[in-house]
Coordinates of N, CA, C and O in Angstrom, one line a residue:
X1 N 109.6 79.3 17.9 CA 110.7 79.1 18.5 C 110.2 79.3 20.2 O 110.2 80.3 20.8
X2 N 110.5 78.1 21.0 CA 110.5 78.1 22.2 C 111.6 78.8 22.9 O 112.7 78.3 22.7
X3 N 111.6 79.2 24.2 CA 112.5 79.4 24.9 C 112.2 79.1 26.7 O 111.0 78.7 26.8
X4 N 113.3 79.0 27.1 CA 113.4 78.2 28.7 C 113.1 79.7 29.5 O 113.7 80.7 29.2
X5 N 112.2 79.5 30.4 CA 112.0 80.2 31.3 C 113.0 80.1 32.2 O 113.5 79.3 32.7
X6 N 113.2 81.9 32.8 CA 114.5 82.0 33.5 C 114.2 80.8 34.9 O 115.4 80.6 35.2
X7 N 113.0 80.4 35.4 CA 112.9 79.9 36.6 C 113.9 78.4 36.6 O 114.0 77.6 37.3
X8 N 113.9 78.1 34.9 CA 114.2 76.7 34.7 C 115.3 76.7 34.2 O 116.0 75.6 34.2
X9 N 116.0 77.6 34.2 CA 117.4 77.7 33.6 C 118.6 76.9 35.0 O 119.2 75.9 34.4
X10 N 117.8 76.9 35.9 CA 118.7 76.2 37.2 C 119.0 74.9 36.9 O 119.8 74.1 37.4
X11 N 118.1 74.5 36.2 CA 117.7 72.4 35.8 C 119.0 72.7 34.4 O 119.0 71.3 34.6
X12 N 119.3 73.1 33.9 CA 119.8 72.7 32.5 C 121.6 73.0 32.7 O 121.8 73.7 32.1
X13 N 121.9 72.7 33.8 CA 123.4 72.6 34.0 C 123.9 70.8 34.5 O 123.1 70.3 34.9
X14 N 124.8 70.6 33.6 CA 125.3 69.1 34.3 C 126.2 69.3 35.5 O 125.9 69.8 36.1
X15 N 126.5 68.0 35.6 CA 127.1 67.8 37.0 C 128.5 68.8 37.4 O 128.5 68.6 38.6
X16 N 128.9 69.3 36.4 CA 130.3 70.2 36.7 C 129.5 72.1 36.2 O 130.6 72.5 36.3
X17 N 128.2 71.9 36.2 CA 127.8 73.2 36.0 C 127.7 74.1 34.4 O 127.2 74.9 34.2
X18 N 128.2 73.0 33.3 CA 128.0 73.4 32.1 C 126.8 73.2 31.3 O 125.8 72.5 31.7
X19 N 126.3 74.6 30.6 CA 125.0 74.8 30.5 C 124.4 73.5 29.4 O 125.5 72.9 28.2
X20 N 123.4 73.5 29.5 CA 122.8 71.8 28.5 C 121.4 72.7 27.6 O 120.8 73.4 28.4
X21 N 121.7 72.4 26.5 CA 120.9 72.3 25.3 C 120.1 71.4 24.5 O 120.7 70.5 24.7
X22 N 119.0 71.4 24.0 CA 118.5 70.6 23.5 C 119.7 70.1 22.4 O 120.0 71.0 21.5
X23 N 119.7 68.6 21.7 CA 120.9 68.1 21.1 C 122.0 68.4 21.8 O 123.0 67.6 21.2
X24 N 122.6 68.5 23.0 CA 124.1 68.5 23.4 C 124.5 67.1 23.9 O 123.3 66.0 24.0
X25 N 125.4 66.7 23.6 CA 126.1 65.2 23.4 C 126.1 65.3 25.1 O 127.2 66.1 25.4
X26 N 126.1 64.3 25.9 CA 126.2 64.0 27.1 C 126.8 62.4 27.0 O 126.1 61.6 26.8
X27 N 127.1 62.6 28.8 CA 127.9 60.8 28.9 C 126.7 60.3 30.3 O 126.6 61.7 31.0
X28 N 125.7 59.5 30.0 CA 124.9 59.4 31.0 C 125.4 59.1 32.1 O 126.3 58.5 32.1
X29 N 124.2 58.9 33.1 CA 124.6 57.9 34.4 C 124.6 56.7 34.4 O 125.5 56.2 35.2
X30 N 124.7 56.2 33.0 CA 125.1 54.7 33.1 C 126.2 54.6 32.1 O 126.5 53.6 31.4
X31 N 126.9 55.9 31.9 CA 128.1 55.7 31.2 C 127.9 55.8 29.8 O 128.9 55.3 29.2
X32 N 127.0 55.8 29.0 CA 126.4 55.8 27.4 C 126.6 57.3 27.1 O 126.0 57.9 27.7
X33 N 126.8 57.4 25.9 CA 126.9 58.6 25.3 C 125.2 59.3 24.6 O 124.9 57.8 24.1
X34 N 124.9 60.0 24.9 CA 123.5 60.0 24.4 C 123.4 61.5 24.0 O 124.2 62.6 24.1
X35 N 121.9 62.1 23.6 CA 121.8 63.4 23.6 C 121.0 63.8 23.7 O 119.5 63.0 24.4
X36 N 120.9 65.0 24.6 CA 119.7 65.9 25.2 C 118.5 65.9 24.7 O 118.8 66.7 23.7
X37 N 117.4 65.6 24.7 CA 116.1 66.0 24.0 C 115.0 66.5 25.2 O 114.5 66.1 25.8
X38 N 115.0 68.0 24.8 CA 114.1 68.5 26.0 C 112.7 68.5 25.1 O 112.4 68.7 24.2
X39 N 111.6 68.8 25.6 CA 110.3 68.6 25.3 C 109.6 70.3 25.1 O 109.0 70.4 25.9
X40 N 109.8 70.9 24.3 CA 109.9 72.2 24.3 C 108.0 72.3 23.8 O 107.3 71.2 22.9
X41 N 106.7 72.8 24.6 CA 105.5 73.0 24.0 C 104.6 72.2 24.6 O 103.7 72.0 24.4
X42 N 105.1 71.2 25.8 CA 104.3 70.2 26.4 C 104.8 70.9 27.9 O 105.7 71.8 28.3
X43 N 103.6 70.4 29.0 CA 104.0 70.5 29.9 C 105.8 69.9 30.7 O 105.8 70.2 31.7
X44 N 106.0 68.9 29.8 CA 107.1 68.5 30.4 C 108.6 69.1 30.1 O 109.3 68.6 29.5
X45 N 108.2 70.2 29.6 CA 109.2 71.2 28.6 C 109.9 72.0 29.3 O 109.2 72.5 30.2
X46 N 111.6 72.8 29.1 CA 111.8 74.0 30.2 C 111.0 75.7 29.6 O 111.0 76.4 30.1
X47 N 110.0 75.2 28.8 CA 109.2 76.1 28.4 C 107.9 76.6 29.1 O 107.2 76.8 29.0
X48 N 107.7 75.7 30.3 CA 106.3 75.4 30.7 C 106.9 76.0 32.2 O 108.1 75.1 33.1
X49 N 106.0 76.1 32.8 CA 106.1 76.6 34.7 C 105.7 75.2 35.4 O 106.2 75.0 36.7
X50 N 105.5 74.2 34.7 CA 105.5 72.7 35.4 C 106.7 72.1 35.6 O 106.7 70.8 35.9
X51 N 107.5 72.3 34.8 CA 108.6 71.4 34.3 C 109.4 71.3 35.8 O 109.6 72.2 36.4
X52 N 110.0 70.1 35.9 CA 110.5 70.0 37.0 C 112.2 69.4 37.1 O 112.6 68.5 37.7
X53 N 112.6 69.6 35.7 CA 114.1 69.2 35.5 C 114.3 67.6 34.6 O 115.4 67.9 34.6
X54 N 113.4 67.3 34.6 CA 113.9 65.7 34.1 C 113.4 65.7 32.5 O 112.4 67.0 31.6
X55 N 114.5 65.6 31.9 CA 114.4 65.1 30.2 C 115.1 64.2 29.7 O 115.5 63.5 30.7
X56 N 114.8 63.9 28.5 CA 115.6 62.6 28.0 C 117.0 62.6 27.2 O 117.1 63.7 26.8
X57 N 117.1 61.4 27.2 CA 118.7 61.5 26.5 C 118.4 60.4 26.0 O 118.1 59.3 26.4
X58 N 118.4 60.3 24.5 CA 118.4 59.8 23.3 C 119.4 58.9 22.7 O 120.8 60.1 22.9
X59 N 119.5 58.1 22.1 CA 120.7 57.3 21.5 C 121.2 58.3 20.0 O 122.5 58.6 20.0
X60 N 120.0 59.3 19.6 CA 120.6 59.8 18.7 C 120.0 61.5 18.9 O 119.2 61.3 19.5
X61 N 120.6 62.8 18.0 CA 120.4 63.4 18.2 C 119.0 63.9 18.2 O 118.5 64.8 18.6
X62 N 118.6 63.4 16.9 CA 117.0 63.5 16.5 C 116.4 62.8 16.9 O 114.7 62.5 16.6
X63 N 116.4 61.6 18.0 CA 115.2 60.4 18.7 C 114.4 61.3 19.2 O 114.5 62.5 20.1
X64 N 112.9 60.6 19.5 CA 111.9 61.3 19.9 C 112.1 61.3 21.2 O 112.4 60.5 22.1
X65 N 112.0 62.0 22.2 CA 112.3 62.6 23.5 C 111.3 61.3 24.4 O 112.1 60.9 25.3
X66 N 110.3 61.2 23.9 CA 109.5 60.1 24.7 C 110.5 58.7 24.5 O 110.0 57.6 25.2
X67 N 111.7 58.5 23.8 CA 112.1 57.1 23.4 C 113.0 57.1 24.1 O 113.8 56.0 24.2
X68 N 113.8 57.9 24.8 CA 114.9 57.8 25.7 C 114.7 57.7 27.0 O 113.9 57.6 27.9
X69 N 116.2 58.2 27.7 CA 115.9 57.6 28.9 C 115.6 58.7 29.8 O 116.3 60.1 29.4
X70 N 115.5 58.3 31.0 CA 114.7 60.2 31.9 C 116.1 60.4 32.4 O 116.5 59.5 33.5
X71 N 116.7 61.6 32.6 CA 117.6 62.1 33.3 C 117.6 63.6 33.8 O 116.6 64.2 33.3
X72 N 118.4 63.9 35.0 CA 118.3 65.2 35.5 C 119.8 66.2 35.0 O 120.6 65.3 34.6
X73 N 120.3 67.3 35.1 CA 121.0 67.7 34.8 C 122.7 67.1 35.3 O 123.5 67.0 35.3
X74 N 122.4 67.1 37.1 CA 123.6 66.3 37.7 C 123.6 65.1 37.3 O 125.0 64.5 37.7
X75 N 122.9 64.4 36.6 CA 123.2 63.0 36.3 C 124.0 62.7 35.1 O 124.4 61.6 34.7
X76 N 124.3 63.9 34.2 CA 125.0 63.9 33.1 C 126.1 64.5 32.9 O 126.2 65.4 33.8
X77 N 127.0 64.5 31.9 CA 128.5 65.5 31.9 C 128.2 65.5 30.3 O 128.2 65.0 29.2
X78 N 128.3 66.6 30.1 CA 128.4 67.6 28.6 C 129.8 67.4 28.2 O 130.6 67.4 28.9
X79 N 129.5 66.5 27.2 CA 130.8 66.2 26.2 C 130.8 67.3 25.3 O 132.0 67.6 24.5
X80 N 129.5 67.5 24.3 CA 129.5 68.7 23.2 C 128.0 69.2 23.0 O 127.5 68.4 23.7
X81 N 128.5 70.5 22.4 CA 127.1 71.4 22.3 C 126.5 70.6 21.2 O 127.1 70.0 20.4
X82 N 125.3 71.2 20.8 CA 124.5 71.0 20.1 C 124.9 71.8 18.7 O 125.1 73.2 19.0
X83 N 124.5 71.5 17.5 CA 124.9 72.5 16.3 C 123.6 73.6 15.9 O 122.7 73.5 16.6

């Protein structure tokens, strides 16, 4: 199981300060509903010291991260958490 590095927690908040987790349902910058997809185990994920806060928003909760739109926390609004 991967964990978010403490220095990366600051990136995992939406426009209103709500916590974002992998699979969370959000309203994205284009006002479309999608799901947060974090890439754990790569340099592009919150478990990496190289991560700069960008993540993917996919149409489905199990969509591959590379198939989504690129967003940051301030660009989305949390609608519902991950199960």
